[in-house]
Amino acid sequence: METVVSGIRPTGNLHLGNYYGAVKSFLQMQNDYNCLFFIADWHSMTTRPKPEDIVRSSNTILAEYLACGIDPHKATIYVQSDVPEVLELYLYFNMNAYLGELERTTTFKEKARKQPDNVNAGLLTYPTLMAADILIHRAAKVPVGKDQEQNMEMARRYARRFNTMYGVEFFKEPESFSLSAKAVKIPGLDGSGKMGKSDGNCIYLIDDPATIRKKVMKAVTDAGPTEPDSEKPEVIQNLFTLMEVVSPRDTYEYFDAKWRDCSIRYGDMKKQLAEDIVAATEPIREKINAYLADTDNLARIARMGAEKARESASKTLDEVRHIIGFKPRF
Ligand code: TRP
């Protein structure tokens, strides 16, 4: 069975965009592949999280993944920092990574621009750590969005370079499993395109019904259609796209007809949309809270994941050490 690896930085709660995008695809993948889903807490250090937030942020994602239905008995779910083998491979890749190529990556340039007073070496070597995450399990496929394409190219490059350097065919180049192509794109509520991590624009799985209603009622709309059957402007289309995802088909069609004959009242539509989002997320929210309340259980699940991940990682690392020339001395 092919191996799939995917990492997520624990920098916030999962929102509807994550759920209908990546997470729903993971639910399918965990049946079809040897999946390893991990929480990239080392990667999150490029922005210097507070010590008291480190464990809590990972637990949050862990609870959210589990609540969404990622099954720790089917997939391996682990926290990156529980698998130290990754760091050794990271070091080897760093020895073969050049300053010029790392400086040229768009993610580095962008982050360096965003945090000019903290352009640290971890930021620079973000792609080698990501390559180590993937190649430590010799993954064949990595589900990623478009924004990660360059990092994926770097991972392939470090796999290739290792093989060339040592004259081996050890690492296979990992393929990107494009999420952008298949997954539903969830728009934000402020009319600015995609649902992302800004509060006015985002509905989190953990949001309670009152918060969801408030956010949806505040979503940007326009003055309403003036001509029958006119094309929907982006802000309106966004609401319809959300409705298409969370509401029953006939609800969507009802409001679509109202749009087309110009009798739509956005207030009514938003009320319905809010209720349908509440219905879709409420069971997940309850499960998230239940998982979060039982930290012993979360720790047990994390340990199980770490054990499986370390087993897979140390197999790779033993071979890598041998290839590089670090043969056991005792
Ligand atoms: N860079 C990814 C992101 O920001 C997170 C990540 C880290 C990752 N390591 C990975 C994703 C390995 C896939 C595979 O979204």
CSV table of C-alpha atoms and ligand atoms in Angstrom, one decimal:
chain,number,residue,atom,x,y,z
A,1,MET,CA,0.0,0.0,0.0
A,2,GLU,CA,1.3,3.4,-0.9
A,3,THR,CA,2.2,5.8,1.9
A,4,VAL,CA,0.6,9.2,2.3
A,5,VAL,CA,2.1,11.9,4.6
A,6,SER,CA,0.5,15.2,5.5
A,7,GLY,CA,1.4,17.8,8.0
A,8,ILE,CA,-0.5,20.8,9.5
A,9,ARG,CA,1.0,23.6,11.5
A,10,PRO,CA,-0.9,24.0,14.8
A,11,THR,CA,-1.5,27.7,14.5
A,12,GLY,CA,-5.3,27.9,15.1
A,13,ASN,CA,-8.5,26.0,15.0
A,14,LEU,CA,-9.8,24.1,12.0
A,15,HIS,CA,-12.4,26.0,10.0
A,16,LEU,CA,-15.0,25.0,7.4
A,17,GLY,CA,-12.4,25.5,4.6
A,18,ASN,CA,-10.1,23.0,6.2
A,19,TYR,CA,-12.9,20.5,6.9
A,20,TYR,CA,-14.5,20.5,3.5
A,21,GLY,CA,-11.1,20.8,1.8
A,22,ALA,CA,-8.3,18.7,3.3
A,23,VAL,CA,-9.9,16.8,6.2
A,24,LYS,CA,-12.8,15.2,4.2
A,25,SER,CA,-10.2,14.0,1.7
A,26,PHE,CA,-8.2,12.5,4.5
A,27,LEU,CA,-11.2,10.5,5.7
A,28,GLN,CA,-11.3,8.8,2.3
A,29,MET,CA,-7.5,8.4,2.0
A,30,GLN,CA,-7.2,6.7,5.4
A,31,ASN,CA,-9.1,3.8,3.9
A,32,ASP,CA,-7.1,3.6,0.7
A,33,TYR,CA,-3.5,4.3,1.8
A,34,ASN,CA,-1.0,3.9,4.6
A,35,CYS,CA,-1.7,7.4,5.9
A,36,LEU,CA,0.4,9.4,8.4
A,37,PHE,CA,-1.1,12.7,9.5
A,38,PHE,CA,1.1,14.7,11.7
A,39,ILE,CA,1.0,18.0,13.6
A,40,ALA,CA,4.0,20.1,12.5
A,41,ASP,CA,4.8,21.8,15.9
A,42,TRP,CA,8.5,22.2,15.0
A,43,HIS,CA,7.5,24.1,11.9
A,44,SER,CA,5.3,26.4,13.9
A,45,MET,CA,8.4,27.5,15.8
A,46,THR,CA,9.4,29.8,13.0
A,47,THR,CA,7.0,32.3,14.5
A,48,ARG,CA,8.0,31.7,18.2
A,49,PRO,CA,4.9,30.4,19.9
A,50,LYS,CA,4.8,30.8,23.7
A,51,PRO,CA,5.9,27.7,25.7
A,52,GLU,CA,2.5,27.4,27.4
A,53,ASP,CA,0.8,27.3,23.9
A,54,ILE,CA,2.9,24.5,22.4
A,55,VAL,CA,1.1,21.5,23.8
A,56,ARG,CA,-2.3,23.1,23.8
A,57,SER,CA,-2.2,24.0,20.1
A,58,SER,CA,-1.2,20.4,19.2
A,59,ASN,CA,-3.9,19.0,21.4
A,60,THR,CA,-6.4,21.2,19.7
A,61,ILE,CA,-5.6,19.9,16.2
A,62,LEU,CA,-5.4,16.4,17.5
A,63,ALA,CA,-8.9,16.6,19.1
A,64,GLU,CA,-10.3,18.3,15.9
A,65,TYR,CA,-8.8,15.7,13.6
A,66,LEU,CA,-10.3,12.9,15.7
A,67,ALA,CA,-13.6,14.6,16.0
A,68,CYS,CA,-13.8,14.9,12.2
A,69,GLY,CA,-13.4,11.2,11.9
A,70,ILE,CA,-9.7,10.6,11.3
A,71,ASP,CA,-9.3,7.2,12.9
A,72,PRO,CA,-6.1,6.5,14.8
A,73,HIS,CA,-6.5,2.8,14.1
A,74,LYS,CA,-6.6,3.3,10.4
A,75,ALA,CA,-4.2,6.2,10.0
A,76,THR,CA,-1.1,7.2,12.1
A,77,ILE,CA,-1.7,10.5,13.8
A,78,TYR,CA,1.3,11.9,15.6
A,79,VAL,CA,3.0,15.1,16.7
A,80,GLN,CA,6.2,15.9,14.9
A,81,SER,CA,8.2,16.7,18.0
A,82,ASP,CA,7.4,13.1,19.3
A,83,VAL,CA,9.4,11.7,16.5
A,84,PRO,CA,13.1,12.9,16.9
A,85,GLU,CA,14.2,10.7,13.9
A,86,VAL,CA,12.9,13.5,11.7
A,87,LEU,CA,15.6,15.9,13.0
A,88,GLU,CA,18.4,13.6,12.0
A,89,LEU,CA,17.2,13.4,8.5
A,90,TYR,CA,16.7,17.1,8.5
A,91,LEU,CA,20.3,17.6,9.4
A,92,TYR,CA,21.5,15.3,6.5
A,93,PHE,CA,19.3,17.2,4.1
A,94,ASN,CA,20.6,20.5,5.3
A,95,MET,CA,24.1,19.4,4.6
A,96,ASN,CA,23.1,19.0,0.9
A,97,ALA,CA,20.9,22.1,0.7
A,98,TYR,CA,22.3,25.3,-0.7
A,99,LEU,CA,21.8,28.8,0.6
A,100,GLY,CA,20.9,30.2,-2.8
A,101,GLU,CA,18.1,27.7,-3.5
A,102,LEU,CA,16.6,28.1,0.0
A,103,GLU,CA,16.7,31.9,-0.2
A,104,ARG,CA,15.0,31.8,-3.6
A,105,THR,CA,11.8,30.0,-2.4
A,106,THR,CA,8.8,32.3,-2.4
A,107,THR,CA,7.6,31.1,1.0
A,108,PHE,CA,10.9,32.2,2.5
A,109,LYS,CA,10.9,35.5,0.8
A,110,GLU,CA,7.3,36.2,1.8
A,111,LYS,CA,7.9,35.2,5.4
A,112,ALA,CA,11.1,37.2,5.6
A,113,ARG,CA,9.1,40.2,4.4
A,114,LYS,CA,6.4,39.6,7.0
A,115,GLN,CA,8.8,39.2,9.9
A,116,PRO,CA,11.9,41.2,9.0
A,117,ASP,CA,13.2,41.2,12.5
A,118,ASN,CA,13.1,37.4,12.8
A,119,VAL,CA,14.5,36.0,9.6
A,120,ASN,CA,15.9,32.9,11.3
A,121,ALA,CA,17.7,29.8,10.0
A,122,GLY,CA,14.6,27.7,10.7
A,123,LEU,CA,12.6,29.8,8.3
A,124,LEU,CA,15.3,29.4,5.7
A,125,THR,CA,15.4,25.6,6.1
A,126,TYR,CA,11.7,25.1,6.4
A,127,PRO,CA,11.7,23.2,3.1
A,128,THR,CA,14.4,20.7,4.3
A,129,LEU,CA,12.4,20.0,7.4
A,130,MET,CA,9.4,19.4,5.3
A,131,ALA,CA,11.4,17.1,3.0
A,132,ALA,CA,12.5,15.2,6.1
A,133,ASP,CA,8.9,14.9,7.3
A,134,ILE,CA,7.9,13.3,4.0
A,135,LEU,CA,10.9,11.2,3.2
A,136,ILE,CA,11.4,9.8,6.7
A,137,HIS,CA,8.4,7.6,5.8
A,138,ARG,CA,9.4,7.3,2.2
A,139,ALA,CA,6.0,8.6,1.2
A,140,ALA,CA,4.7,8.3,-2.3
A,141,LYS,CA,2.0,11.0,-2.1
A,142,VAL,CA,1.5,14.2,-0.2
A,143,PRO,CA,-1.9,15.9,-0.2
A,144,VAL,CA,-1.1,19.7,-0.4
A,145,GLY,CA,-2.7,22.9,-1.7
A,146,LYS,CA,-1.1,25.0,-4.3
A,147,ASP,CA,0.7,27.1,-1.8
A,148,GLN,CA,2.9,24.1,-0.9
A,149,GLU,CA,3.9,23.2,-4.5
A,150,GLN,CA,7.3,24.8,-4.2
A,151,ASN,CA,8.1,23.0,-1.0
A,152,MET,CA,7.1,19.8,-2.7
A,153,GLU,CA,9.5,20.5,-5.5
A,154,MET,CA,12.2,21.0,-3.0
A,155,ALA,CA,11.4,17.7,-1.3
A,156,ARG,CA,11.7,16.0,-4.6
A,157,ARG,CA,15.0,17.8,-5.2
A,158,TYR,CA,16.4,16.6,-1.9
A,159,ALA,CA,15.3,13.1,-2.5
A,160,ARG,CA,17.0,13.1,-5.9
A,161,ARG,CA,20.1,14.8,-4.7
A,162,PHE,CA,20.5,12.3,-1.9
A,163,ASN,CA,20.2,9.5,-4.5
A,164,THR,CA,22.7,11.1,-6.9
A,165,MET,CA,25.2,12.0,-4.2
A,166,TYR,CA,25.4,8.4,-2.9
A,167,GLY,CA,24.7,6.6,-6.2
A,168,VAL,CA,21.6,4.9,-4.8
A,169,GLU,CA,17.9,4.6,-5.7
A,170,PHE,CA,16.7,5.0,-2.1
A,171,PHE,CA,14.2,7.8,-2.0
A,172,LYS,CA,11.3,7.9,-4.4
A,173,GLU,CA,10.3,11.4,-5.4
A,174,PRO,CA,7.1,12.2,-3.5
A,175,GLU,CA,4.1,13.2,-5.7
A,176,SER,CA,1.7,16.0,-4.8
A,177,PHE,CA,-1.8,14.9,-4.4
A,178,SER,CA,-3.5,18.1,-5.4
A,179,LEU,CA,-6.2,19.0,-2.9
A,180,SER,CA,-6.9,22.2,-4.9
A,181,ALA,CA,-8.0,20.2,-7.9
A,182,LYS,CA,-10.5,17.9,-6.1
A,183,ALA,CA,-11.6,19.5,-3.0
A,184,VAL,CA,-14.4,22.1,-2.7
A,185,LYS,CA,-13.1,25.6,-2.2
A,186,ILE,CA,-14.9,27.2,0.7
A,187,PRO,CA,-15.2,30.9,0.3
A,188,GLY,CA,-14.9,33.3,3.2
A,189,LEU,CA,-17.6,35.5,4.7
A,190,ASP,CA,-16.1,38.9,4.0
A,191,GLY,CA,-16.1,38.6,0.2
A,192,SER,CA,-12.3,38.3,0.0
A,193,GLY,CA,-12.2,34.9,-1.6
A,194,LYS,CA,-11.1,31.8,0.3
A,195,MET,CA,-12.0,31.1,3.9
A,196,GLY,CA,-8.8,31.7,5.8
A,197,LYS,CA,-7.6,32.6,9.2
A,198,SER,CA,-9.1,36.0,9.8
A,199,ASP,CA,-11.9,36.2,12.2
A,200,GLY,CA,-14.6,38.0,10.2
A,201,ASN,CA,-14.1,35.6,7.3
A,202,CYS,CA,-13.9,32.3,9.1
A,203,ILE,CA,-16.2,29.8,10.7
A,204,TYR,CA,-14.4,27.4,13.0
A,205,LEU,CA,-15.6,23.9,13.7
A,206,ILE,CA,-15.4,24.8,17.4
A,207,ASP,CA,-17.7,27.9,17.0
A,208,ASP,CA,-20.9,27.6,19.0
A,209,PRO,CA,-24.3,28.2,17.3
A,210,ALA,CA,-24.6,31.8,18.6
A,211,THR,CA,-21.2,32.7,17.1
A,212,ILE,CA,-22.0,31.0,13.8
A,213,ARG,CA,-25.3,32.8,13.5
A,214,LYS,CA,-23.6,36.1,14.3
A,215,LYS,CA,-20.8,35.6,11.8
A,216,VAL,CA,-23.2,34.5,9.0
A,217,MET,CA,-25.6,37.4,9.6
A,218,LYS,CA,-22.6,39.8,9.2
A,219,ALA,CA,-21.5,38.3,5.9
A,220,VAL,CA,-21.0,40.8,3.2
A,221,THR,CA,-23.9,41.1,0.6
A,222,ASP,CA,-25.0,43.6,-1.9
A,223,ALA,CA,-28.1,45.6,-2.8
A,224,GLY,CA,-29.8,42.6,-4.4
A,225,PRO,CA,-30.4,41.6,-8.0
A,226,THR,CA,-32.1,44.1,-10.3
A,227,GLU,CA,-32.5,41.9,-13.4
A,228,PRO,CA,-33.9,38.4,-13.5
A,229,ASP,CA,-31.4,35.5,-14.1
A,230,SER,CA,-28.4,37.8,-13.6
A,231,GLU,CA,-25.0,36.5,-12.8
A,232,LYS,CA,-24.2,36.4,-9.1
A,233,PRO,CA,-21.5,38.8,-7.9
A,234,GLU,CA,-18.7,37.1,-5.9
A,235,VAL,CA,-20.0,38.0,-2.4
A,236,ILE,CA,-23.4,36.4,-3.2
A,237,GLN,CA,-21.9,33.5,-5.1
A,238,ASN,CA,-19.9,32.8,-1.9
A,239,LEU,CA,-23.0,32.4,0.2
A,240,PHE,CA,-24.5,30.1,-2.4
A,241,THR,CA,-21.3,28.0,-2.5
A,242,LEU,CA,-21.5,27.6,1.2
A,243,MET,CA,-25.1,26.7,1.0
A,244,GLU,CA,-24.3,24.1,-1.7
A,245,VAL,CA,-21.9,22.4,0.7
A,246,VAL,CA,-23.9,22.4,4.0
A,247,SER,CA,-27.6,22.6,3.0
A,248,PRO,CA,-29.9,20.1,1.4
A,249,ARG,CA,-30.2,20.5,-2.3
A,250,ASP,CA,-33.8,21.8,-2.3
A,251,THR,CA,-32.8,24.6,0.1
A,252,TYR,CA,-30.2,25.7,-2.3
A,253,GLU,CA,-32.6,25.5,-5.2
A,254,TYR,CA,-35.2,27.5,-3.3
A,255,PHE,CA,-32.9,30.4,-2.7
A,256,ASP,CA,-31.4,30.1,-6.2
A,257,ALA,CA,-34.9,30.5,-7.7
A,258,LYS,CA,-35.5,33.5,-5.4
A,259,TRP,CA,-32.3,35.0,-6.7
A,260,ARG,CA,-33.2,34.4,-10.3
A,261,ASP,CA,-36.6,36.1,-9.9
A,262,CYS,CA,-35.2,38.9,-7.8
A,263,SER,CA,-37.3,38.2,-4.8
A,264,ILE,CA,-34.5,37.0,-2.6
A,265,ARG,CA,-34.1,38.4,0.9
A,266,TYR,CA,-30.6,38.0,2.0
A,267,GLY,CA,-31.6,38.0,5.7
A,268,ASP,CA,-33.7,34.9,5.2
A,269,MET,CA,-31.1,33.2,3.2
A,270,LYS,CA,-28.4,33.9,5.8
A,271,LYS,CA,-30.7,32.6,8.6
A,272,GLN,CA,-31.2,29.4,6.8
A,273,LEU,CA,-27.5,29.1,5.9
A,274,ALA,CA,-26.5,29.7,9.6
A,275,GLU,CA,-28.9,26.9,10.7
A,276,ASP,CA,-27.5,24.5,8.2
A,277,ILE,CA,-23.9,25.3,9.2
A,278,VAL,CA,-24.9,24.8,12.8
A,279,ALA,CA,-26.5,21.4,12.0
A,280,ALA,CA,-23.4,20.3,10.0
A,281,THR,CA,-20.9,21.3,12.7
A,282,GLU,CA,-22.7,20.7,15.9
A,283,PRO,CA,-21.9,17.0,16.2
A,284,ILE,CA,-18.3,17.7,15.4
A,285,ARG,CA,-18.1,20.5,17.9
A,286,GLU,CA,-19.4,18.2,20.6
A,287,LYS,CA,-16.9,15.6,19.8
A,288,ILE,CA,-14.0,18.2,19.8
A,289,ASN,CA,-15.0,19.3,23.3
A,290,ALA,CA,-15.3,15.7,24.5
A,291,TYR,CA,-11.8,14.9,23.2
A,292,LEU,CA,-10.3,18.1,24.6
A,293,ALA,CA,-11.8,17.3,28.0
A,294,ASP,CA,-10.0,14.0,28.2
A,295,THR,CA,-6.3,14.8,28.0
A,296,ASP,CA,-5.3,11.4,29.1
A,297,ASN,CA,-7.0,9.9,26.2
A,298,LEU,CA,-5.4,12.4,23.8
A,299,ALA,CA,-2.0,11.6,25.3
A,300,ARG,CA,-2.7,7.9,24.8
A,301,ILE,CA,-3.7,8.4,21.1
A,302,ALA,CA,-0.6,10.7,20.6
A,303,ARG,CA,1.6,8.0,22.1
A,304,MET,CA,0.2,5.3,19.9
A,305,GLY,CA,0.8,7.5,16.8
A,306,ALA,CA,4.3,8.4,17.9
A,307,GLU,CA,5.2,4.7,18.3
A,308,LYS,CA,4.0,3.8,14.9
A,309,ALA,CA,5.6,6.8,13.3
A,310,ARG,CA,9.0,6.2,15.1
A,311,GLU,CA,8.9,2.6,13.9
A,312,SER,CA,8.5,3.7,10.3
A,313,ALA,CA,11.0,6.6,10.7
A,314,SER,CA,13.8,4.5,12.3
A,315,LYS,CA,13.6,2.0,9.5
A,316,THR,CA,14.4,4.7,7.0
A,317,LEU,CA,17.0,6.3,9.2
A,318,ASP,CA,18.9,3.0,9.7
A,319,GLU,CA,19.3,2.7,6.0
A,320,VAL,CA,20.1,6.3,5.5
A,321,ARG,CA,22.9,6.1,8.1
A,322,HIS,CA,24.3,3.1,6.4
A,323,ILE,CA,24.2,4.7,3.0
A,324,ILE,CA,25.9,7.9,4.3
A,325,GLY,CA,28.6,5.8,6.0
A,326,PHE,CA,27.6,5.9,9.6
A,327,LYS,CA,27.9,2.2,10.2
A,328,PRO,CA,27.4,0.8,13.7
A,329,ARG,CA,30.6,0.9,15.6
A,330,PHE,CA,29.3,-1.1,18.6
B,1,TRP,N1,4.2,23.4,5.1
B,1,TRP,C1,2.9,22.8,5.4
B,1,TRP,C2,1.9,24.0,5.5
B,1,TRP,O1,2.3,25.1,5.9
B,1,TRP,C3,2.9,22.0,6.7
B,1,TRP,C4,3.8,20.8,6.5
B,1,TRP,C5,5.0,20.6,7.2
B,1,TRP,C6,3.6,19.7,5.7
B,1,TRP,N2,5.5,19.4,6.9
B,1,TRP,C7,4.7,18.8,5.9
B,1,TRP,C8,2.7,19.3,4.8
B,1,TRP,C9,4.9,17.6,5.2
B,1,TRP,C10,2.8,18.1,4.1
B,1,TRP,C11,3.9,17.3,4.3
B,1,TRP,O2,0.8,23.8,5.3
